[in-house]
mmCIF file of C-alpha atoms in Angstrom:
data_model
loop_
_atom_site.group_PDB
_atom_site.id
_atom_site.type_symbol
_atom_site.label_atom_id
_atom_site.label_comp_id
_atom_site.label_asym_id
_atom_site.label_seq_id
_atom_site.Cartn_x
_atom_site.Cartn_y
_atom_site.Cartn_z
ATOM 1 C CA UNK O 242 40.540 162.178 92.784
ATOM 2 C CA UNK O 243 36.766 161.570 94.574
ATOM 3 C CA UNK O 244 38.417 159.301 96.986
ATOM 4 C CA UNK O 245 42.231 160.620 97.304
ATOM 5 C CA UNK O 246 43.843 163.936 98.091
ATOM 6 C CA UNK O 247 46.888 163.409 95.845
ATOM 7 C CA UNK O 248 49.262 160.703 94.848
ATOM 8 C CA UNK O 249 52.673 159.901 94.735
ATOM 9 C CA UNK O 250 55.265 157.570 93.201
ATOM 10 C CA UNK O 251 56.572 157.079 89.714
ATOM 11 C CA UNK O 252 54.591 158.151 86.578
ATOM 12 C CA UNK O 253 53.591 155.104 84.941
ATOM 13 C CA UNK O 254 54.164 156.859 81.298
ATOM 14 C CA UNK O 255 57.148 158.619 82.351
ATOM 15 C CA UNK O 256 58.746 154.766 83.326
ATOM 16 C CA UNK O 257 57.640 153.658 79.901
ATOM 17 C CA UNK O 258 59.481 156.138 78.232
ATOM 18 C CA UNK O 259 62.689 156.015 80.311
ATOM 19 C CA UNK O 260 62.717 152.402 79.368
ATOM 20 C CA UNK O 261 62.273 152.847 75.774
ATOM 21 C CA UNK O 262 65.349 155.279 76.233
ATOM 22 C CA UNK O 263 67.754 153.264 78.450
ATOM 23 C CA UNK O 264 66.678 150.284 75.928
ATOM 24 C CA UNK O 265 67.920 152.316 73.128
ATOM 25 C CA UNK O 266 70.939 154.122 75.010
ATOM 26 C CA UNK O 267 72.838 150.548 75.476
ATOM 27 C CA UNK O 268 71.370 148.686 72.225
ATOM 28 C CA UNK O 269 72.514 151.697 69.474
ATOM 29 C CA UNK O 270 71.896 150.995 66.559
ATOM 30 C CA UNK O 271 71.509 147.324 66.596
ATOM 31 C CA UNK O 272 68.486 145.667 65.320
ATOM 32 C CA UNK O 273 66.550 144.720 68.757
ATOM 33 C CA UNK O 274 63.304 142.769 69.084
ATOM 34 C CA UNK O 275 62.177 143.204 73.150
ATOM 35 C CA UNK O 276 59.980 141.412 75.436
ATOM 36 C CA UNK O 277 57.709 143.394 77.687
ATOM 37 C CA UNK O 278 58.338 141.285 80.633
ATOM 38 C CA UNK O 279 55.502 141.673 83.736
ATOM 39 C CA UNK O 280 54.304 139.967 86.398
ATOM 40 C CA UNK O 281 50.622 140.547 85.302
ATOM 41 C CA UNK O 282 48.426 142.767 82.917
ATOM 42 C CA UNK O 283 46.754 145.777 85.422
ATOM 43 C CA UNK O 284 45.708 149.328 83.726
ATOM 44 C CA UNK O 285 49.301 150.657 85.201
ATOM 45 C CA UNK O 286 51.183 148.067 83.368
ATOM 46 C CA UNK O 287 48.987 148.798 80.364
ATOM 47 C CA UNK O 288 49.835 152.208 80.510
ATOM 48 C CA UNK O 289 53.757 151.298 81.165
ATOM 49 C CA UNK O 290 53.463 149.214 77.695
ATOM 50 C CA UNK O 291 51.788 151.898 76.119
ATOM 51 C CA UNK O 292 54.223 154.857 76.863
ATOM 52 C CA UNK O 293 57.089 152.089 76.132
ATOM 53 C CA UNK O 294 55.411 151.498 72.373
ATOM 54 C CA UNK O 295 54.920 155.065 71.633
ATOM 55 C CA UNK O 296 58.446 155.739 72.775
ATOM 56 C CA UNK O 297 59.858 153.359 70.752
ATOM 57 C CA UNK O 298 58.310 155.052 67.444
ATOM 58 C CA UNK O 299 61.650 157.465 67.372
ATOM 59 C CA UNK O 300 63.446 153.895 67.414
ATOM 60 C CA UNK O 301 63.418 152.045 64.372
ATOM 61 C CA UNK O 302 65.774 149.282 65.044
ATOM 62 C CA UNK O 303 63.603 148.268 67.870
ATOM 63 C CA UNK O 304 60.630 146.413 67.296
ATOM 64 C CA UNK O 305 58.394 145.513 70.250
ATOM 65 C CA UNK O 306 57.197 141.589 70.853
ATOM 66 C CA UNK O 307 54.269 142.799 73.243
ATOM 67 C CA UNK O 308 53.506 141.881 76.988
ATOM 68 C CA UNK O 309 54.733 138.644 78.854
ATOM 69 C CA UNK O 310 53.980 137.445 81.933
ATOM 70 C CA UNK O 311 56.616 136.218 84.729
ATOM 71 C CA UNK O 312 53.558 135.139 87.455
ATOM 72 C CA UNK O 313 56.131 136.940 90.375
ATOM 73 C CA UNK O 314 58.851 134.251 90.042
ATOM 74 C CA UNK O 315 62.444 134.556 88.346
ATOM 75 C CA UNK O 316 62.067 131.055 87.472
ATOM 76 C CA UNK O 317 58.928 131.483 85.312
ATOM 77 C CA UNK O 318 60.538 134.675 84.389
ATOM 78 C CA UNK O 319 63.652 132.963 82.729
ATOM 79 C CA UNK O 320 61.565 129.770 81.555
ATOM 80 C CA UNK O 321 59.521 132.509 79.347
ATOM 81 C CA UNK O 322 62.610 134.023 78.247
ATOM 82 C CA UNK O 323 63.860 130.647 77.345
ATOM 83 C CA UNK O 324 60.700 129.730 75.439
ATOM 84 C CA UNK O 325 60.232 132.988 73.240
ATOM 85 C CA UNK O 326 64.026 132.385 72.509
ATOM 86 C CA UNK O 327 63.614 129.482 70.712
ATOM 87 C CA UNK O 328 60.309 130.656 68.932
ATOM 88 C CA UNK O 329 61.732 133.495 68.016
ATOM 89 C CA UNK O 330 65.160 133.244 67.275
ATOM 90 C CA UNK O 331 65.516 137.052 66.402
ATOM 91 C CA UNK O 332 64.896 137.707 70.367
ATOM 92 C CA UNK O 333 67.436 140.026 71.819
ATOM 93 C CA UNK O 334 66.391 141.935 74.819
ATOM 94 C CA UNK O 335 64.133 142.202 77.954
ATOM 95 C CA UNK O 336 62.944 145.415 79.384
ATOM 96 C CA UNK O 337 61.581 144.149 83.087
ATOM 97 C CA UNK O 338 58.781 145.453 85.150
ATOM 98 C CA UNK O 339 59.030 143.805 88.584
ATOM 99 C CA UNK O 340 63.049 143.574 90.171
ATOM 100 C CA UNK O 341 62.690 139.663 92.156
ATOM 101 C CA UNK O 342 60.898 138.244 88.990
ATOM 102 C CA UNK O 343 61.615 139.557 85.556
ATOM 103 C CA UNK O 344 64.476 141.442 86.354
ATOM 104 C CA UNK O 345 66.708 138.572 88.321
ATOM 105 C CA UNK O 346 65.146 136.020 85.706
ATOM 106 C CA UNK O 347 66.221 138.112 82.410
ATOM 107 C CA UNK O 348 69.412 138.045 84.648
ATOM 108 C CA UNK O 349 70.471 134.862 84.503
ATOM 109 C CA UNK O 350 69.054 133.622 81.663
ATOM 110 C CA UNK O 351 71.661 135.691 80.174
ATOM 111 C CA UNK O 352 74.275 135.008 82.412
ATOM 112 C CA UNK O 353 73.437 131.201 81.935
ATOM 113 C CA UNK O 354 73.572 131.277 78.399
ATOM 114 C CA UNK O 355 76.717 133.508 77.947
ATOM 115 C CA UNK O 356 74.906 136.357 75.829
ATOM 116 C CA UNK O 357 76.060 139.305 77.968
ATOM 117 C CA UNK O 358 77.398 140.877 74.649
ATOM 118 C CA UNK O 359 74.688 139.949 72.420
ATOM 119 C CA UNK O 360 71.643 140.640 74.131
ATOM 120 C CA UNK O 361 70.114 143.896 75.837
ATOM 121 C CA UNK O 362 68.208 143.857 78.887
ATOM 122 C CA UNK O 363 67.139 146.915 81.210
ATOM 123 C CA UNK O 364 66.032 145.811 84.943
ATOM 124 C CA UNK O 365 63.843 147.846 86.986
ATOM 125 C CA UNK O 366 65.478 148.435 90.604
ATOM 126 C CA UNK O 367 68.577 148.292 92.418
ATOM 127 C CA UNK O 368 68.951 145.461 95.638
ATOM 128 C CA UNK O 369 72.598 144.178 95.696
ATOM 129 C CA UNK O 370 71.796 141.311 93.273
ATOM 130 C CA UNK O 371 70.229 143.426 90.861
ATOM 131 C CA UNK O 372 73.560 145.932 90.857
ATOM 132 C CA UNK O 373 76.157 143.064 90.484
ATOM 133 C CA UNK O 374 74.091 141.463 87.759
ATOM 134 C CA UNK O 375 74.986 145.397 86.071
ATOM 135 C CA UNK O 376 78.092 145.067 87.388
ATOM 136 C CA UNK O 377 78.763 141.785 85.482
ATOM 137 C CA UNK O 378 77.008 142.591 82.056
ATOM 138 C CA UNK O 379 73.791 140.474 82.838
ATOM 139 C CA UNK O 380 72.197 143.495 82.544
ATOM 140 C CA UNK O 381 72.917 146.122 80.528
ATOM 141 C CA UNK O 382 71.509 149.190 83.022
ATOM 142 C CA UNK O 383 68.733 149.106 85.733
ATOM 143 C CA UNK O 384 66.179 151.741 86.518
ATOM 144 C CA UNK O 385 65.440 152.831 90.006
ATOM 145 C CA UNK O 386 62.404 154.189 91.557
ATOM 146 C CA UNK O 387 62.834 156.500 94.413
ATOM 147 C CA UNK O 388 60.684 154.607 97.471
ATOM 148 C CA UNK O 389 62.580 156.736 99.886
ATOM 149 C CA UNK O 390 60.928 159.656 98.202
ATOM 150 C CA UNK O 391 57.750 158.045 98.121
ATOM 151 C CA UNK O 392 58.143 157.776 101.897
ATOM 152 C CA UNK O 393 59.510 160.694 102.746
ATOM 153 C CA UNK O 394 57.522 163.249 100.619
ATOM 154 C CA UNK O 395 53.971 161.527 100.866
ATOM 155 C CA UNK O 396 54.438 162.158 104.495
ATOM 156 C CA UNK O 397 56.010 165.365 104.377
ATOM 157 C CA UNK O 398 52.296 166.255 102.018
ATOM 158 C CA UNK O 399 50.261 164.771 104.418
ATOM 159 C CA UNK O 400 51.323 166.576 107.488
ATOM 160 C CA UNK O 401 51.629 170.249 105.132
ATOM 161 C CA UNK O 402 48.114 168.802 104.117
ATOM 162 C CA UNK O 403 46.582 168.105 107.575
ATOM 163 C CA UNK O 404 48.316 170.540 109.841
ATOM 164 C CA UNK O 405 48.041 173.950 107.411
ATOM 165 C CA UNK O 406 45.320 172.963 104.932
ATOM 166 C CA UNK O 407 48.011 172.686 101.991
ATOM 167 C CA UNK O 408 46.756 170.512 99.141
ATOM 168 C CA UNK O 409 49.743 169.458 97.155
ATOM 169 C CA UNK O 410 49.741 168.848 93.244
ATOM 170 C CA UNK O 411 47.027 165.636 92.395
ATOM 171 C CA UNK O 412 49.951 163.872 90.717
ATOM 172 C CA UNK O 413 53.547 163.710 92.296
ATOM 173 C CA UNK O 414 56.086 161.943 90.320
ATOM 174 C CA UNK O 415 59.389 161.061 92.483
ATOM 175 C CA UNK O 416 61.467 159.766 89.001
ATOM 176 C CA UNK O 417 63.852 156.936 88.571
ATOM 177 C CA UNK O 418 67.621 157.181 88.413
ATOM 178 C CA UNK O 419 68.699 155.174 85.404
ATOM 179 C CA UNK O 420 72.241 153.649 86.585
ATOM 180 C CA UNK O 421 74.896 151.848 83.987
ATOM 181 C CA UNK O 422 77.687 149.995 84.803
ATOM 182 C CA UNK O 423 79.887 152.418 85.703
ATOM 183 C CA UNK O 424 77.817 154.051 88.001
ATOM 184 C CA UNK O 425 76.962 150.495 90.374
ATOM 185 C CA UNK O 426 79.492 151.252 92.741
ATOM 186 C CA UNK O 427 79.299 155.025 93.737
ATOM 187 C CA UNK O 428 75.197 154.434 93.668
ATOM 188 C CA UNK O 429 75.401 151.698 96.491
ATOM 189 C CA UNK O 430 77.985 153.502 98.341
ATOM 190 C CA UNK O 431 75.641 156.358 98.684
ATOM 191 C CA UNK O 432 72.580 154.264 99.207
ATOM 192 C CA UNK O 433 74.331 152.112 102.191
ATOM 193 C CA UNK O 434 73.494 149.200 99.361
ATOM 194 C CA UNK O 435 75.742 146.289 100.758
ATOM 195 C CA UNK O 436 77.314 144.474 97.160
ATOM 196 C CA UNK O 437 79.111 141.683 98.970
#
């Protein structure tokens, strides 16, 4: 707070916790071991993984395999999927922290493999790709982060901020919008999001 008048975007614990959630909305009561899936380890992915754990404590079907890391790419992303698979054949779901790596990666490993009933896996985002992949079963839900409202309403603060003096609140979470299946279509239609 020395060097910023306030901050906005999603709540890194907040995220971790609507993960844990959407994780255990679509995997009931199935027994679910989950891969932490990241591009790399930073204090707000620490904290993501950290609200994620704790959530999961009300969850005792799902056991948590801890961080991996995707280095930005989809390939790597499905590669590492690939890997802990076959170390650990009770592997079952992906909850993914970045949308072009992990996300599109968990994707179609799944989709390649033909385990759209038998494995759980919660994306982060919603381009085109990422909503057909719902669309399809690849992934079992996506969560989206509000940018617009991170544009929109960090501007909106400034100008209150710099034209009338008006401080907002330090910390300004804009959400995420958790979106299943059934709700791919009428979410791009009111986000102009093109599905092909």
């Amino acid at each position: 707070e020395e060097y910023i008048d306030f901050q906005i975007g999603t709540d890194q614990a907040k995220i971790g916790e609507a993960m844990a959630d959407a994780l255990a909305q679509v995997a009931g009561d199935a027994e679910v071991q989950v891969l932490f899936l990241c591009p790399s380890a930073s204090e707000i992915v620490n904290d993501q993984l950290e609200a994620f754990e704790a959530a999961l404590e009300q969850y005792p079907n799902i056991t948590s395999l801890g961080m991996r890391f995707d280095e930005g790419q989809a390939a790597t992303a499905n590669q590492i999927i690939s890997d802990e698979a076959r170390a650990n054949p009770g592997l079952n779901a992906v909850v993914c922290l970045d949308s072009s790596a992990a996300t599109i990666g968990a994707a179609s490993y799944v989709q390649e493999n033909g385990l759209e009933d038998d494995w759980y896996v919660v994306g982060i985002d919603a381009s085109a790709d990422i909503l057909n992949y719902v669309k399809s079963g690849a992934l079992d839900c996506t969560l989206n982060q509000d940018f617009y409202a991170m544009g929109y309403e960090s501007v909106m603060m400034a100008y209150e901020l710099i034209t009338k003096g008006t401080k907002p609140e330090f910390m300004n979470d804009t959400g995420t919008t958790l979106i299943m299946p059934e709700d791919v279509d009428t979410y791009a239609a009111e986000n102009g999001i093109d599905l092909g």
